mmCIF file of C-alpha atoms in Angstrom:
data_model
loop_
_atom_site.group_PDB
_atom_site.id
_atom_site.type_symbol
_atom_site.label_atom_id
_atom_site.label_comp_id
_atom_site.label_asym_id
_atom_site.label_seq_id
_atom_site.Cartn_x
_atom_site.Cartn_y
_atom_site.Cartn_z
ATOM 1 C CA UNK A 1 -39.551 16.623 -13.154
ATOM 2 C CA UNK A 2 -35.822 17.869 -12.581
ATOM 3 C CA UNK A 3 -35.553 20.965 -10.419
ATOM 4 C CA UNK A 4 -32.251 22.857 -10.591
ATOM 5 C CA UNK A 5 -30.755 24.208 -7.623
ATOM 6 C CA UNK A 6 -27.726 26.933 -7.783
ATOM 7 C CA UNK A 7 -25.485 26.059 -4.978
ATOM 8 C CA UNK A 8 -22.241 28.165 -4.143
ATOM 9 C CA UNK A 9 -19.315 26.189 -4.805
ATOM 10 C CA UNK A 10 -17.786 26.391 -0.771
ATOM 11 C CA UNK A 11 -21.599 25.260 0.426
ATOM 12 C CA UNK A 12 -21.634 22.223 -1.971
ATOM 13 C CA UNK A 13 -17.981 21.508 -0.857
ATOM 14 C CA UNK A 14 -19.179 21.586 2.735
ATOM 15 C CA UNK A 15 -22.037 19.429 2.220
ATOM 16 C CA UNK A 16 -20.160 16.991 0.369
ATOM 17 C CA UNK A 17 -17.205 16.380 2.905
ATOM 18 C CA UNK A 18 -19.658 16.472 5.765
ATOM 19 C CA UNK A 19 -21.418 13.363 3.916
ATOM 20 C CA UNK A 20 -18.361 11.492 3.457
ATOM 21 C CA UNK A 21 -17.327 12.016 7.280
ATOM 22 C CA UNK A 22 -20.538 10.361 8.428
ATOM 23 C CA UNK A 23 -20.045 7.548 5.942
ATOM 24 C CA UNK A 24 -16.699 6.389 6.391
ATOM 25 C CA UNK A 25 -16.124 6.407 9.953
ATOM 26 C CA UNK A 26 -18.756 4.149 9.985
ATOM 27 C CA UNK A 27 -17.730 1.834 7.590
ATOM 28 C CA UNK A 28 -13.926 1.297 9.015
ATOM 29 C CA UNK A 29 -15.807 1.569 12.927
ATOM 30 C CA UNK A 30 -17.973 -1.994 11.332
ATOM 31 C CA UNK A 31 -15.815 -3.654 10.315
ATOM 32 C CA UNK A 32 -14.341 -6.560 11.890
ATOM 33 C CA UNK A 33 -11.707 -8.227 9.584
ATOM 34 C CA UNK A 34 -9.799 -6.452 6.861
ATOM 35 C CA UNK A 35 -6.920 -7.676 4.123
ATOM 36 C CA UNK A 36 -4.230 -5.761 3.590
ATOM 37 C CA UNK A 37 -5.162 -2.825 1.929
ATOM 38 C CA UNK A 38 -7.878 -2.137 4.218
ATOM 39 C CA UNK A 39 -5.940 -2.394 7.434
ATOM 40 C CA UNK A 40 -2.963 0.018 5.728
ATOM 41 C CA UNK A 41 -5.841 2.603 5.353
ATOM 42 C CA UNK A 42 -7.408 1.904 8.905
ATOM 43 C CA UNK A 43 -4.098 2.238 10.220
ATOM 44 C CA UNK A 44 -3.228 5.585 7.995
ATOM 45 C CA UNK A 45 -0.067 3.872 6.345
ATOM 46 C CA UNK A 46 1.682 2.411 2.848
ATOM 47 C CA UNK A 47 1.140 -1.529 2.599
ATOM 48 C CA UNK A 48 4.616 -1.709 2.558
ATOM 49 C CA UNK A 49 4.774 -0.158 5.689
ATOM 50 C CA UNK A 50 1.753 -2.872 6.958
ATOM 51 C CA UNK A 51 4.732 -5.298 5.874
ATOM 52 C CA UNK A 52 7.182 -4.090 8.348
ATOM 53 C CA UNK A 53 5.516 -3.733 10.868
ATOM 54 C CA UNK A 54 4.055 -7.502 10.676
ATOM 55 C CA UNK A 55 8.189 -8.262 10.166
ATOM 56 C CA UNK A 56 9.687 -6.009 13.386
ATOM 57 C CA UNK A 57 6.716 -4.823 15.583
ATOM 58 C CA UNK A 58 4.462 -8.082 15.642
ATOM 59 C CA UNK A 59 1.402 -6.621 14.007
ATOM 60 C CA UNK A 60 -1.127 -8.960 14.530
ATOM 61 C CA UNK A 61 -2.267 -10.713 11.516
ATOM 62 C CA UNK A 62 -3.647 -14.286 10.764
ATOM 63 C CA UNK A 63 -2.867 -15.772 7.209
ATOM 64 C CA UNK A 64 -5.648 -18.385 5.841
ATOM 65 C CA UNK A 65 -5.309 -19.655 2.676
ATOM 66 C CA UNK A 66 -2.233 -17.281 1.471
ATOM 67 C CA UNK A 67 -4.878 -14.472 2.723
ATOM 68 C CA UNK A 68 -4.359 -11.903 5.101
ATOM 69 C CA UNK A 69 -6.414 -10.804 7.801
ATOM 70 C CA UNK A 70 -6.527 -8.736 10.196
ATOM 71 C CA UNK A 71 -8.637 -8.099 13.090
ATOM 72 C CA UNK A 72 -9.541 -4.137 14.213
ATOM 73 C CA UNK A 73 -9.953 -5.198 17.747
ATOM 74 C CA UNK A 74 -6.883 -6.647 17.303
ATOM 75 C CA UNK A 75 -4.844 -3.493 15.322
ATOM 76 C CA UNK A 76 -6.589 -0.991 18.021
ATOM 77 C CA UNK A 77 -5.261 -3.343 21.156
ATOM 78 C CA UNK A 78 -1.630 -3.300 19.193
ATOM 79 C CA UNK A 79 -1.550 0.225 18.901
ATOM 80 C CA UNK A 80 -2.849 0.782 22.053
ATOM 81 C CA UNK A 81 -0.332 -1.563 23.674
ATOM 82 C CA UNK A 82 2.421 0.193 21.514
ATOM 83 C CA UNK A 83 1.847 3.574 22.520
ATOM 84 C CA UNK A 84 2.543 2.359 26.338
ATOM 85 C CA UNK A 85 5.932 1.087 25.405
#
């Protein structure tokens, strides 16, 4: 049995964005270790951008196996640290 529900467009927006809010936070917030395209979007910024600032601003970042990772408790005490400079 399918029941069909008419939902204005701005409500199902709403719903939908409120849904993805309480998802994601939660997913970057578990997270422990990351590779490089997940600590670029933790961090709000381009990989190449993740690059430099490994290069210039010693990001913190440990390579195993031609992989790498990087810690969240690690990027939050870096940008925390940074901010104080």
């Amino acid at each position: 049995m399918q029941v069909m529900v008419n939902i204005p467009d701005e409500l199902f927006r709403q719903i939908i964005e409120e849904k993805i809010a309480e998802i994601l936070p939660q997913k970057n917030d578990t997270k422990e270790n990351m590779n490089k395209t997940e600590a670029a979007n933790y961090l709000g910024i381009s990989r190449n951008t993740l690059d430099k600032l490994i290069e210039t601003k010693g990001l913190p970042v440990k390579k195993i196996d031609g992989r790498y990772i990087f810690q969240r408790r690690a990027l939050d005490d870096w940008l925390k640290n940074d901010e104080q400079k």
